[in-house]
Short mmCIF file of C-alpha atoms and ligand atoms in Angstrom, two decimals:
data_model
loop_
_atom_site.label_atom_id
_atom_site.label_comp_id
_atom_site.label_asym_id
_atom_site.label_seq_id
_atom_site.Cartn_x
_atom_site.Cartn_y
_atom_site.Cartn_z
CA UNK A 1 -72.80 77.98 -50.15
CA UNK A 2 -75.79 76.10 -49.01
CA UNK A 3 -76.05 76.07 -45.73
CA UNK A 4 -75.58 72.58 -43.50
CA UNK A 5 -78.30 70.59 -42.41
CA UNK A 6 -78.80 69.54 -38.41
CA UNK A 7 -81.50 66.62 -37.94
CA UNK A 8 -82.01 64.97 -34.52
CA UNK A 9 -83.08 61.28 -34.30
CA UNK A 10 -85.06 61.10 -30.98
CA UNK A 11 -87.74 58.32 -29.37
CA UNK A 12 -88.35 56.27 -26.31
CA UNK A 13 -85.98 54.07 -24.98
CA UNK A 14 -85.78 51.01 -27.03
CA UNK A 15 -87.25 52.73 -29.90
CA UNK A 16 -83.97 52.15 -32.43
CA UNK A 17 -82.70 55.47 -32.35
CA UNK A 18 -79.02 53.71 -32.15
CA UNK A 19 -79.66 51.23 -34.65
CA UNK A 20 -81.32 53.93 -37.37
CA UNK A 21 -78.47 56.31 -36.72
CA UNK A 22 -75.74 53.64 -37.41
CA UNK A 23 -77.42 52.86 -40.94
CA UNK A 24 -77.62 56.70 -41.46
CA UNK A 25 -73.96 56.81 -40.52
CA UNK A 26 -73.56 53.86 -43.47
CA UNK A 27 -75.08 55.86 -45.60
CA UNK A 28 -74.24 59.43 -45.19
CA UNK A 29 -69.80 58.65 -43.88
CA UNK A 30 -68.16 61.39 -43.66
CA UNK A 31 -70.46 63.92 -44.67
CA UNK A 32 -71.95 63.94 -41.60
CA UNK A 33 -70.82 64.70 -37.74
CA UNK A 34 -72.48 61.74 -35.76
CA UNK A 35 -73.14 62.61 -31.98
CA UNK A 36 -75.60 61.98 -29.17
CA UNK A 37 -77.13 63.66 -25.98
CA UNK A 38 -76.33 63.57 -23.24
CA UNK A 39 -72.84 63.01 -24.13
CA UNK A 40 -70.64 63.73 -27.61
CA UNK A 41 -67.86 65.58 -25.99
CA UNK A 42 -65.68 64.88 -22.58
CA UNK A 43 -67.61 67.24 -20.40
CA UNK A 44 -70.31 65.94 -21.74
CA UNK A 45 -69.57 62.14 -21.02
CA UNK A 46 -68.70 63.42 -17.25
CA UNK A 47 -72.22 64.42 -17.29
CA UNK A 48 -73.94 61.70 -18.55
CA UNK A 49 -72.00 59.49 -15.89
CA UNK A 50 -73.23 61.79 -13.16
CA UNK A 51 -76.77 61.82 -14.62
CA UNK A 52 -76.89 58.11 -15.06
CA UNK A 53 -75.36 57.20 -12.16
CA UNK A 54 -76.95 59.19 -9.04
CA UNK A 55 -79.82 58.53 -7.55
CA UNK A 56 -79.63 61.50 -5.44
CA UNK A 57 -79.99 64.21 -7.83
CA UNK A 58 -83.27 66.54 -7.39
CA UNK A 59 -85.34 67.20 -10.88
CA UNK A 60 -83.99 70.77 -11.36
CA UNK A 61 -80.20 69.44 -10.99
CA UNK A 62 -81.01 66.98 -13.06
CA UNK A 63 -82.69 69.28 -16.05
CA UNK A 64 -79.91 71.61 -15.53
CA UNK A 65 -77.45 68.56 -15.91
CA UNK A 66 -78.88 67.67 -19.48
CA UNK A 67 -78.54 71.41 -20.64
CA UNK A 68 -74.88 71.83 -19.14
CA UNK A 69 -73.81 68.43 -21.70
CA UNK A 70 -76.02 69.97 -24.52
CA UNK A 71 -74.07 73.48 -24.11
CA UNK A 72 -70.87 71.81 -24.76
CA UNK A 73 -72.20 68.96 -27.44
CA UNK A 74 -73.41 72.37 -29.28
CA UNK A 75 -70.54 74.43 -28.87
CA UNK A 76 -67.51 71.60 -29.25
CA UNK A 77 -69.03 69.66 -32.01
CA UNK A 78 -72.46 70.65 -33.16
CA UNK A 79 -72.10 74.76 -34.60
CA UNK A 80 -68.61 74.04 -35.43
CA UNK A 81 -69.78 71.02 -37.60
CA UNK A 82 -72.34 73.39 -39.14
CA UNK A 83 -70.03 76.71 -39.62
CA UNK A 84 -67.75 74.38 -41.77
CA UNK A 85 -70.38 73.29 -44.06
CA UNK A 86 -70.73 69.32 -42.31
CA UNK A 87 -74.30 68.00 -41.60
CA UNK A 88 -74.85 66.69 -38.01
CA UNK A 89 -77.11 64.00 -36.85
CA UNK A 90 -77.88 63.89 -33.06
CA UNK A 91 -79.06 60.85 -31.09
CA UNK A 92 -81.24 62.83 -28.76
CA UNK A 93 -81.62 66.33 -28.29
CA UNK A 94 -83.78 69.14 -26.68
CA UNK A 95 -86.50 67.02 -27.73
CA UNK A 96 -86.07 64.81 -25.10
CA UNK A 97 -85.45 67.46 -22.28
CA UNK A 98 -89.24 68.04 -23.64
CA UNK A 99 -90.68 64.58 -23.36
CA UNK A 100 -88.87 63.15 -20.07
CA UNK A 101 -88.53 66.14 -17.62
CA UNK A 102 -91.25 68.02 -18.75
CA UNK A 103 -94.08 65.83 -19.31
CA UNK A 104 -93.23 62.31 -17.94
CA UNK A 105 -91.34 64.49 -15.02
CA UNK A 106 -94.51 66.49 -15.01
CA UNK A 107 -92.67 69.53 -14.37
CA UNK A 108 -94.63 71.94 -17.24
CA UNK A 109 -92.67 75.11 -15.35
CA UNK A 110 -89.16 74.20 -17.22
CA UNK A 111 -90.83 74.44 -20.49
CA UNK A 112 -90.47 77.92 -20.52
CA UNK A 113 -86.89 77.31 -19.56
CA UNK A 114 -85.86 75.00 -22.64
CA UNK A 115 -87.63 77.06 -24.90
CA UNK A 116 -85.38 80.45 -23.78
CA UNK A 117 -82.16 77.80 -23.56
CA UNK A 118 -82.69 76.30 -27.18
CA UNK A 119 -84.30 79.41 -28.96
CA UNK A 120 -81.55 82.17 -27.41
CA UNK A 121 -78.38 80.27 -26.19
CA UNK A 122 -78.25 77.73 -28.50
CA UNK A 123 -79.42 79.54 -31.90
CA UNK A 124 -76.50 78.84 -33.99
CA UNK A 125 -77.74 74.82 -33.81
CA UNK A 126 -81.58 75.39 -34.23
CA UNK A 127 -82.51 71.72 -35.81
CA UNK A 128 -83.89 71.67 -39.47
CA UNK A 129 -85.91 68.58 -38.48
CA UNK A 130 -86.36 66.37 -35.64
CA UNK A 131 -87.57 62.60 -36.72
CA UNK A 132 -89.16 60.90 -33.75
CA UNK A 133 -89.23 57.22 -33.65
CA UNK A 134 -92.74 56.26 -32.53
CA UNK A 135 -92.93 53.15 -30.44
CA UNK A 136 -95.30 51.16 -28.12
CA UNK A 137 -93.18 51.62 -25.12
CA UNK A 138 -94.32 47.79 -24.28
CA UNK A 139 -92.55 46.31 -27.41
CA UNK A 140 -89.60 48.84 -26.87
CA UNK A 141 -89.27 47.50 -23.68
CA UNK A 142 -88.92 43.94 -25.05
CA UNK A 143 -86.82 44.95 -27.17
CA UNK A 144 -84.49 46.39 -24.89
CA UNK A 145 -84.87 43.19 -22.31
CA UNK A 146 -83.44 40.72 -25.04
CA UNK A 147 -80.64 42.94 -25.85
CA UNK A 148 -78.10 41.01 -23.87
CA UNK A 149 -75.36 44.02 -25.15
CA UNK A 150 -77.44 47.16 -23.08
CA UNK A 151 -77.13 47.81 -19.81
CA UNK A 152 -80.31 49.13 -18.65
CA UNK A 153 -80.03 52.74 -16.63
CA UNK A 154 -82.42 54.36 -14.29
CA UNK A 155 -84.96 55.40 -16.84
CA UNK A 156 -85.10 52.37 -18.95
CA UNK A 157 -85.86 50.84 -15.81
CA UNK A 158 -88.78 53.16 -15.07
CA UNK A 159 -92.41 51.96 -15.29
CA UNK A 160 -94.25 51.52 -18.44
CA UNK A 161 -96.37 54.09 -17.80
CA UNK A 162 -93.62 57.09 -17.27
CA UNK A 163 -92.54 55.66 -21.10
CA UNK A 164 -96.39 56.05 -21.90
CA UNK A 165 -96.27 59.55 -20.95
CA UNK A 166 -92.72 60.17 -22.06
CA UNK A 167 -94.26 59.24 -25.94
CA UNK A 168 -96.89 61.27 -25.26
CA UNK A 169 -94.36 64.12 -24.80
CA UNK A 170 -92.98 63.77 -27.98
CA UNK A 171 -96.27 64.06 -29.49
CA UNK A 172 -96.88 67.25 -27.45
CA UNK A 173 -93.28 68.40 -28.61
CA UNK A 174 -93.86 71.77 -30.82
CA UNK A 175 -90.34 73.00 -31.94
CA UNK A 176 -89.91 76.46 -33.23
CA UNK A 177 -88.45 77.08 -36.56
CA UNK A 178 -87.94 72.94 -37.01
CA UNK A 179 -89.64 70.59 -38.30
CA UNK A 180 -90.75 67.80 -36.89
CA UNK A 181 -91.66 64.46 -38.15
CA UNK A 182 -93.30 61.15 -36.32
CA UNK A 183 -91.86 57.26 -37.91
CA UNK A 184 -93.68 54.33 -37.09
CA UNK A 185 -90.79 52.42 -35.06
CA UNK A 186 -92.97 49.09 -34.49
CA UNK A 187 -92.08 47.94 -37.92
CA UNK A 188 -88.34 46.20 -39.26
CA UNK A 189 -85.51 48.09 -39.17
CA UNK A 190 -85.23 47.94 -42.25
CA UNK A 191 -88.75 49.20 -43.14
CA UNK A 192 -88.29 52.14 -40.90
CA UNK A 193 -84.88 52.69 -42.39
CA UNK A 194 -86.44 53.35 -45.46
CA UNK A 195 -89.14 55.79 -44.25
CA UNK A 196 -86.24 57.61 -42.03
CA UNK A 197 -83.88 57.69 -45.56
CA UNK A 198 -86.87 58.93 -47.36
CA UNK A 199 -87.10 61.75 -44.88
CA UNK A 200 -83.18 62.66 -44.32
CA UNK A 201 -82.57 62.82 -48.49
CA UNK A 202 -85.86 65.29 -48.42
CA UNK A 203 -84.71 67.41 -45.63
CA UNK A 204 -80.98 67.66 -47.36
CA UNK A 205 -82.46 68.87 -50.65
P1 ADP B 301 -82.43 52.90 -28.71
O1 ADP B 301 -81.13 53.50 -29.19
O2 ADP B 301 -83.61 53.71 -29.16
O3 ADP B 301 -82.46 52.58 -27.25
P2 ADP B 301 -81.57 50.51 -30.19
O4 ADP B 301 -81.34 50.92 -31.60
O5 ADP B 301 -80.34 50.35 -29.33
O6 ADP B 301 -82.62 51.50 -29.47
O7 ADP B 301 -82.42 49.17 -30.21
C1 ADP B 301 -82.67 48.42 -29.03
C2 ADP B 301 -82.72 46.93 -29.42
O8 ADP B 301 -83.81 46.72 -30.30
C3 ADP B 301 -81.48 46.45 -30.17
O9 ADP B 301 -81.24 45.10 -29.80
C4 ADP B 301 -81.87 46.54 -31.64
O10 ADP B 301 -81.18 45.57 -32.43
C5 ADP B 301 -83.36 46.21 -31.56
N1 ADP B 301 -84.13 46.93 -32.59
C6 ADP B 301 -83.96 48.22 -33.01
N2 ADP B 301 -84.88 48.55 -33.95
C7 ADP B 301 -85.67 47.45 -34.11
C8 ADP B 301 -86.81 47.15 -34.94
N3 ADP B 301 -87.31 48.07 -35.78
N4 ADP B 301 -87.36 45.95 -34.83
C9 ADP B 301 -86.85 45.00 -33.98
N5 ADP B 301 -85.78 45.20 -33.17
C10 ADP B 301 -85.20 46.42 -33.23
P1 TYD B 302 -78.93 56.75 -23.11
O1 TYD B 302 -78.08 55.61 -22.73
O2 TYD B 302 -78.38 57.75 -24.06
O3 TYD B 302 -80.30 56.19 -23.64
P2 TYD B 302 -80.66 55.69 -25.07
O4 TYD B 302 -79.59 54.72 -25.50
O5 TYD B 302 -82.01 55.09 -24.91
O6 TYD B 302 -80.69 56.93 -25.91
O7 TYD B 302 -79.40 57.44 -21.78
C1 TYD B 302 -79.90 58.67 -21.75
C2 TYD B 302 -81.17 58.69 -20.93
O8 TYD B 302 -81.41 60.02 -20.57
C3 TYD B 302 -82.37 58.19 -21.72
O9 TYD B 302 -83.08 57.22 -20.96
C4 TYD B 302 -83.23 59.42 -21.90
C5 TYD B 302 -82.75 60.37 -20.86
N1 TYD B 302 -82.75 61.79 -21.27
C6 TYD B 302 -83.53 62.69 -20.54
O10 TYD B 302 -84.22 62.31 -19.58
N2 TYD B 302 -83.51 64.02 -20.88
C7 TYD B 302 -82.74 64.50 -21.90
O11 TYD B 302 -82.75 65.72 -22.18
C8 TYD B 302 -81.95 63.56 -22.66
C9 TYD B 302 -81.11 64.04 -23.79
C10 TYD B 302 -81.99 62.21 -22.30
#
């Protein structure tokens, strides 16, 4: 049996990482195991709550934080997903531990850290691909502004240039044994739809 895919859809805030997925999801039904990060399970929702909501939380709590909700999103939903054959799409992923607390957190010590945590504890969901949504964080902003549905959290709220930095990351982001691809986000959706579909049928040949 071939064995199933795992892609992660990741980006800046605002980027259209939700709205992509949700066409994916139209696409691909039940064949695939939709999820995000943090989040995707019930300890991982408690997380995200206490992530989102503190503001009291240092940078190591917090990186430890996103890691404790990605243990159980891989372990509840992600491997066993894989193990019976399902593909999985994640909104988010170690990708983003990458471009937020490493390089817009400018913390370049926990690199090390994600690198032992993804390659070692979490080898039985080692993404084929990661597509990252590439976005002027100005225009993402916007975007994000005139959505009257979003609440904003802490880190949408964060200056332009820790979103600068945070795409940066994402350029910087080097994954092991994945590939990784960049989509010009700054286009329709349905434009970058296509380019994303394009890349999700090649990456489930
Ligand atoms: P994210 O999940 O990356 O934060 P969303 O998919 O929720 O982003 O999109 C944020 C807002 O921008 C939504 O109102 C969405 O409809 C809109 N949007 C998403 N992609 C595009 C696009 N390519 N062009 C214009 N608006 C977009
Ligand atoms: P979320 O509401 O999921 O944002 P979005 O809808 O834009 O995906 O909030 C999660 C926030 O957490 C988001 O701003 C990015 C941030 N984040 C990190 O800082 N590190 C991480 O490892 C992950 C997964 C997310």
């Amino acid at each position: 049996m071939r064995r199933a895919r795992f892609i992660v859809i990741d980006g800046i805030d605002g980027s259209g990482k939700s709205s992509q997925v949700k066409l994916l999801r139209k696409k691909l039904g039940s064949r695939a195991v939709f999820t995000h990060d943090p989040g995707g399970t019930p300890t991982g929702e408690a997380v995200r709550a206490v992530l989102l909501g503190s503001k009291t939380l240092s940078p190591l709590a917090v990186f430890f934080l996103f890691l404790a909700s990605r243990a159980a999103l891989v372990e509840e939903i992600i491997a066993p997903a894989l193990k019976k054959g399902r593909m999985a799409i994640s909104d988010r992923f170690d990708s983003s531990t990458y471009a937020y607390q490493v390089c817009a957190g400018k913390r370049p010590e926990y690199a090390k850290l994600i690198r032992a945590f993804s390659g070692e504890v979490l080898r039985k969901a080692v993404p084929d691909a990661y597509i990252i949504l590439d976005s002027d964080p100005k225009k993402a902003r916007e975007r994000l502004l005139t959505d009257r549905a979003k609440d904003l959290n802490a880190y949408d709220k964060k200056p332009l240039s820790y979103h600068r930095a945070v795409r940066a990351g994402f350029k910087k982001f080097k994954p092991k044994g994945s590939k990784i691809y960049f989509v010009n986000a700054d286009r329709s959706i349905d434009t970058v739809h296509k380019d994303v579909w394009a890349l999700v049928s090649r990456i489930l040949k």
